[in-house]
C-alpha cells in the first residue's frame, strides 16, 4: 500500500493537484494548517515549508509511524476527521485528501472542520469519485460491474461529487469546485484492479471465473505496458 501511495504521489497529475491545493489554501508564513488523512505525510511536509504550524493527522497507526519516521520535524498525530484533537478556531487552513469517501457521515467531518477553523480560514477537500473510475479492459461490461461492486463496498463512494453541497450545508462560503482526471498507468497499479476484481467476486457481484478473466487481462496489459485506469478527482475549496 505504501509503495503504491508513493508511486501515485509522484505522478504528474498528482503533483499538479497537490500543489494546486496549497494555492487554494493561500499558505503563507502565518498559516496554521491541519492535513486530515495525511497518509505518509508528504503533503504536510511540503506545506510545512511555508506554514507557521503544520499538523498531520491520520487514523491509521502505520501511516502515523511512516509519516513520523519520514518527517521527524512534523507534528504527526493519530485521529479521525469526525473528532479532531483541536480546539475551536485553532487553525487557519484545513486540507483533506482521499478521506471523505471512507466516512459513514462526511457531514460530521465538515462540521468538525468548521469548528476548528478560525473565521476566514480556508478548507480544501480532494477525493476520487468511485462510481466514475474507468478501467481499460477487454470486457467493458465486466469492468463496469467490478467498479460498481467496489464502489458499493465503500461507505460514501460519491462523497467527492457532493463536496459543494457538503460545504454549503456546513456553513462555508465562496465554495468552488474543479475536476481533474488522474491516469494510473504504472504496471504496479495493476494490484488496484486485481483487488477490485477479487472484492467483486467475494460479494457475488461477478463470478470467480469472470474475476479471473478480468485479472488475467489486466496482468497481461501491465506486462505489455498497456495498463490504464482513469480516476476522476474532485477538488473543492471554501472559506469559513
Short mmCIF file of C-alpha atoms in Angstrom, two decimals:
data_model
loop_
_atom_site.label_atom_id
_atom_site.label_comp_id
_atom_site.label_asym_id
_atom_site.label_seq_id
_atom_site.Cartn_x
_atom_site.Cartn_y
_atom_site.Cartn_z
CA UNK A 1 0.00 0.00 0.00
CA UNK A 2 2.72 2.49 0.94
CA UNK A 3 4.65 1.71 -2.25
CA UNK A 4 1.52 2.35 -4.35
CA UNK A 5 0.89 5.60 -2.49
CA UNK A 6 4.47 6.70 -3.14
CA UNK A 7 4.15 5.92 -6.86
CA UNK A 8 0.81 7.73 -7.05
CA UNK A 9 2.23 10.77 -5.26
CA UNK A 10 4.92 11.14 -7.93
CA UNK A 11 2.51 11.07 -10.85
CA UNK A 12 2.50 14.41 -12.72
CA UNK A 13 -1.26 14.80 -12.23
CA UNK A 14 -0.96 14.11 -8.50
CA UNK A 15 1.83 16.65 -8.09
CA UNK A 16 -0.19 19.25 -10.01
CA UNK A 17 -3.32 18.68 -7.92
CA UNK A 18 -1.37 18.60 -4.64
CA UNK A 19 0.31 21.94 -5.31
CA UNK A 20 -2.96 23.39 -6.56
CA UNK A 21 -4.46 22.63 -3.13
CA UNK A 22 -1.69 24.64 -1.47
CA UNK A 23 -2.55 27.60 -3.69
CA UNK A 24 -6.22 27.28 -2.77
CA UNK A 25 -5.31 27.31 0.92
CA UNK A 26 -3.35 30.54 0.37
CA UNK A 27 -0.49 29.26 2.51
CA UNK A 28 1.93 31.78 3.95
CA UNK A 29 4.18 32.19 7.00
CA UNK A 30 1.16 32.90 9.22
CA UNK A 31 -0.83 29.80 8.24
CA UNK A 32 -1.73 27.16 10.81
CA UNK A 33 -2.77 24.13 8.78
CA UNK A 34 -4.03 20.64 9.52
CA UNK A 35 -3.78 17.86 6.93
CA UNK A 36 -6.52 15.37 7.76
CA UNK A 37 -5.74 11.90 6.46
CA UNK A 38 -2.07 12.74 5.92
CA UNK A 39 -1.02 9.26 4.82
CA UNK A 40 2.75 9.11 4.54
CA UNK A 41 2.98 12.83 5.32
CA UNK A 42 4.26 14.16 2.00
CA UNK A 43 1.71 16.97 1.62
CA UNK A 44 2.05 18.02 5.25
CA UNK A 45 5.83 18.13 4.90
CA UNK A 46 5.55 20.25 1.76
CA UNK A 47 3.12 22.65 3.43
CA UNK A 48 5.34 22.95 6.49
CA UNK A 49 7.98 24.69 4.36
CA UNK A 50 5.61 27.66 4.12
CA UNK A 51 3.13 27.44 7.02
CA UNK A 52 3.94 28.55 10.54
CA UNK A 53 2.37 25.41 12.02
CA UNK A 54 1.50 22.12 10.34
CA UNK A 55 -0.38 19.24 11.96
CA UNK A 56 -0.52 15.89 10.16
CA UNK A 57 -3.39 13.64 11.24
CA UNK A 58 -4.28 10.09 10.23
CA UNK A 59 -6.41 7.31 11.76
CA UNK A 60 -4.04 4.53 10.67
CA UNK A 61 -1.16 3.75 13.01
CA UNK A 62 1.09 2.53 10.19
CA UNK A 63 0.62 5.82 8.35
CA UNK A 64 1.32 7.78 11.52
CA UNK A 65 4.52 5.79 12.08
CA UNK A 66 5.58 6.19 8.44
CA UNK A 67 4.95 9.94 8.41
CA UNK A 68 6.76 10.37 11.73
CA UNK A 69 9.81 8.45 10.54
CA UNK A 70 9.99 10.19 7.17
CA UNK A 71 9.38 13.69 8.50
CA UNK A 72 10.58 13.79 12.12
CA UNK A 73 10.11 17.57 12.27
CA UNK A 74 6.34 17.21 11.68
CA UNK A 75 3.66 17.25 14.36
CA UNK A 76 2.04 13.91 13.46
CA UNK A 77 -0.99 12.73 15.40
CA UNK A 78 -3.40 9.82 15.26
CA UNK A 79 -7.03 10.84 14.97
CA UNK A 80 -10.18 10.83 12.88
CA UNK A 81 -11.85 13.52 10.78
CA UNK A 82 -15.08 13.39 12.80
CA UNK A 83 -13.34 14.17 16.11
CA UNK A 84 -10.33 16.43 15.58
CA UNK A 85 -7.95 16.83 18.55
CA UNK A 86 -8.05 20.62 18.23
CA UNK A 87 -9.80 23.47 19.98
CA UNK A 88 -12.35 25.73 18.30
CA UNK A 89 -10.88 28.16 15.78
CA UNK A 90 -7.33 26.93 16.33
CA UNK A 91 -6.23 26.61 12.67
CA UNK A 92 -6.49 28.82 9.62
CA UNK A 93 -6.30 26.10 6.95
CA UNK A 94 -7.76 22.60 6.63
CA UNK A 95 -6.83 20.08 3.95
CA UNK A 96 -8.15 16.56 3.45
CA UNK A 97 -7.23 14.27 0.56
CA UNK A 98 -8.84 10.89 -0.20
CA UNK A 99 -10.65 10.70 3.15
CA UNK A 100 -14.33 11.59 2.94
CA UNK A 101 -15.31 8.53 0.88
CA UNK A 102 -14.28 6.38 3.86
CA UNK A 103 -16.62 8.18 6.28
CA UNK A 104 -20.13 6.98 7.00
CA UNK A 105 -21.20 10.59 7.57
CA UNK A 106 -19.00 13.11 5.71
CA UNK A 107 -21.19 15.90 7.04
CA UNK A 108 -19.82 15.31 10.54
CA UNK A 109 -16.29 15.82 9.25
CA UNK A 110 -17.33 19.08 7.56
CA UNK A 111 -18.86 20.25 10.84
CA UNK A 112 -15.59 19.46 12.63
CA UNK A 113 -13.62 21.36 10.01
CA UNK A 114 -15.92 24.36 10.52
CA UNK A 115 -15.41 24.11 14.29
CA UNK A 116 -11.61 24.09 14.26
CA UNK A 117 -11.18 26.72 11.54
CA UNK A 118 -10.87 30.35 12.51
CA UNK A 119 -13.19 32.82 10.76
CA UNK A 120 -11.83 33.48 7.29
CA UNK A 121 -9.94 30.18 7.31
CA UNK A 122 -9.71 28.06 4.18
CA UNK A 123 -10.74 24.45 3.59
CA UNK A 124 -9.75 22.25 0.64
CA UNK A 125 -11.11 18.77 0.00
CA UNK A 126 -9.72 16.33 -2.56
CA UNK A 127 -11.12 12.94 -3.49
CA UNK A 128 -11.89 10.45 -6.20
CA UNK A 129 -15.36 9.53 -7.42
CA UNK A 130 -15.52 5.78 -7.03
CA UNK A 131 -18.54 5.39 -9.31
CA UNK A 132 -16.69 7.08 -12.14
CA UNK A 133 -13.47 5.04 -12.26
CA UNK A 134 -12.63 3.83 -15.78
CA UNK A 135 -10.58 0.68 -16.34
CA UNK A 136 -9.38 -0.18 -19.82
CA UNK A 137 -10.44 -3.80 -20.21
CA UNK A 138 -11.35 -6.38 -22.84
CA UNK A 139 -14.86 -6.71 -21.40
CA UNK A 140 -16.29 -3.25 -20.75
CA UNK A 141 -19.46 -4.60 -19.14
CA UNK A 142 -17.49 -6.74 -16.72
CA UNK A 143 -15.23 -3.80 -15.93
CA UNK A 144 -18.26 -1.63 -15.09
CA UNK A 145 -19.69 -4.35 -12.85
CA UNK A 146 -16.41 -4.67 -10.98
CA UNK A 147 -16.06 -0.92 -10.50
CA UNK A 148 -19.66 -0.68 -9.29
CA UNK A 149 -19.14 -3.51 -6.82
CA UNK A 150 -16.07 -1.78 -5.41
CA UNK A 151 -17.97 1.49 -5.09
CA UNK A 152 -20.81 -0.27 -3.29
CA UNK A 153 -18.34 -1.59 -0.68
CA UNK A 154 -17.24 1.93 0.34
CA UNK A 155 -19.13 3.93 3.00
CA UNK A 156 -19.51 7.11 0.89
CA UNK A 157 -18.28 6.37 -2.65
CA UNK A 158 -19.85 9.53 -4.10
CA UNK A 159 -18.68 11.94 -1.38
CA UNK A 160 -16.37 13.82 -3.77
CA UNK A 161 -19.15 14.82 -6.15
CA UNK A 162 -21.05 16.07 -3.08
CA UNK A 163 -18.28 18.35 -1.84
CA UNK A 164 -20.00 21.55 -2.94
CA UNK A 165 -23.27 20.65 -1.23
CA UNK A 166 -21.49 19.39 1.88
CA UNK A 167 -19.55 22.63 2.25
CA UNK A 168 -22.56 24.85 1.63
CA UNK A 169 -24.67 22.83 4.05
CA UNK A 170 -21.83 23.05 6.57
CA UNK A 171 -21.90 26.84 6.62
CA UNK A 172 -18.94 27.55 4.34
CA UNK A 173 -18.86 30.39 1.81
CA UNK A 174 -17.12 31.06 -1.51
CA UNK A 175 -17.38 27.39 -2.43
CA UNK A 176 -15.62 26.47 -5.68
CA UNK A 177 -15.08 23.07 -7.28
CA UNK A 178 -12.85 21.77 -10.03
CA UNK A 179 -12.42 18.37 -11.64
CA UNK A 180 -9.30 16.51 -12.73
CA UNK A 181 -8.65 13.14 -14.32
CA UNK A 182 -5.82 11.06 -12.93
CA UNK A 183 -4.31 8.44 -15.25
CA UNK A 184 -2.89 5.38 -13.49
CA UNK A 185 -0.58 3.64 -15.92
CA UNK A 186 2.32 2.33 -13.82
CA UNK A 187 2.37 -1.51 -14.02
CA UNK A 188 2.39 -1.85 -10.23
CA UNK A 189 -1.03 -0.18 -10.16
CA UNK A 190 -2.47 -3.38 -11.60
CA UNK A 191 -2.84 -4.50 -7.99
CA UNK A 192 -5.65 -1.98 -7.64
CA UNK A 193 -7.60 -3.58 -10.50
CA UNK A 194 -6.87 -7.04 -9.12
CA UNK A 195 -8.17 -6.01 -5.72
CA UNK A 196 -11.34 -4.63 -7.31
CA UNK A 197 -11.98 -7.93 -9.09
CA UNK A 198 -11.32 -10.06 -6.03
CA UNK A 199 -13.65 -7.92 -3.94
CA UNK A 200 -16.38 -8.13 -6.57
CA UNK A 201 -16.09 -11.91 -6.67
CA UNK A 202 -16.22 -12.17 -2.87
CA UNK A 203 -19.59 -10.37 -2.79
CA UNK A 204 -21.04 -12.33 -5.71
CA UNK A 205 -21.22 -9.27 -7.96
CA UNK A 206 -19.24 -11.26 -10.54
CA UNK A 207 -18.37 -14.93 -10.72
CA UNK A 208 -14.98 -16.30 -9.76
CA UNK A 209 -14.39 -17.16 -13.41
CA UNK A 210 -15.24 -13.64 -14.55
CA UNK A 211 -12.92 -12.19 -11.94
CA UNK A 212 -10.08 -14.42 -13.07
CA UNK A 213 -10.63 -13.48 -16.72
CA UNK A 214 -10.53 -9.80 -15.76
CA UNK A 215 -7.39 -10.27 -13.66
CA UNK A 216 -5.59 -12.12 -16.44
CA UNK A 217 -6.50 -9.36 -18.88
CA UNK A 218 -5.20 -6.66 -16.53
CA UNK A 219 -2.00 -8.56 -15.73
CA UNK A 220 -1.32 -9.00 -19.44
CA UNK A 221 -1.88 -5.30 -20.03
CA UNK A 222 0.51 -4.42 -17.21
CA UNK A 223 3.16 -6.80 -18.56
CA UNK A 224 2.86 -5.18 -22.00
CA UNK A 225 2.81 -1.61 -20.64
CA UNK A 226 -0.84 -1.26 -21.66
CA UNK A 227 -2.42 -0.88 -18.22
CA UNK A 228 -4.66 2.19 -17.94
CA UNK A 229 -7.13 3.42 -15.33
CA UNK A 230 -8.86 6.80 -15.29
CA UNK A 231 -9.55 8.28 -11.88
CA UNK A 232 -11.99 11.25 -11.69
CA UNK A 233 -10.85 13.60 -8.93
CA UNK A 234 -12.81 16.48 -7.40
CA UNK A 235 -11.19 19.44 -5.64
CA UNK A 236 -13.33 21.79 -3.58
CA UNK A 237 -12.30 24.92 -1.72
CA UNK A 238 -14.24 27.26 0.56
CA UNK A 239 -13.93 29.90 3.23
CA UNK A 240 -15.07 29.63 6.85
#
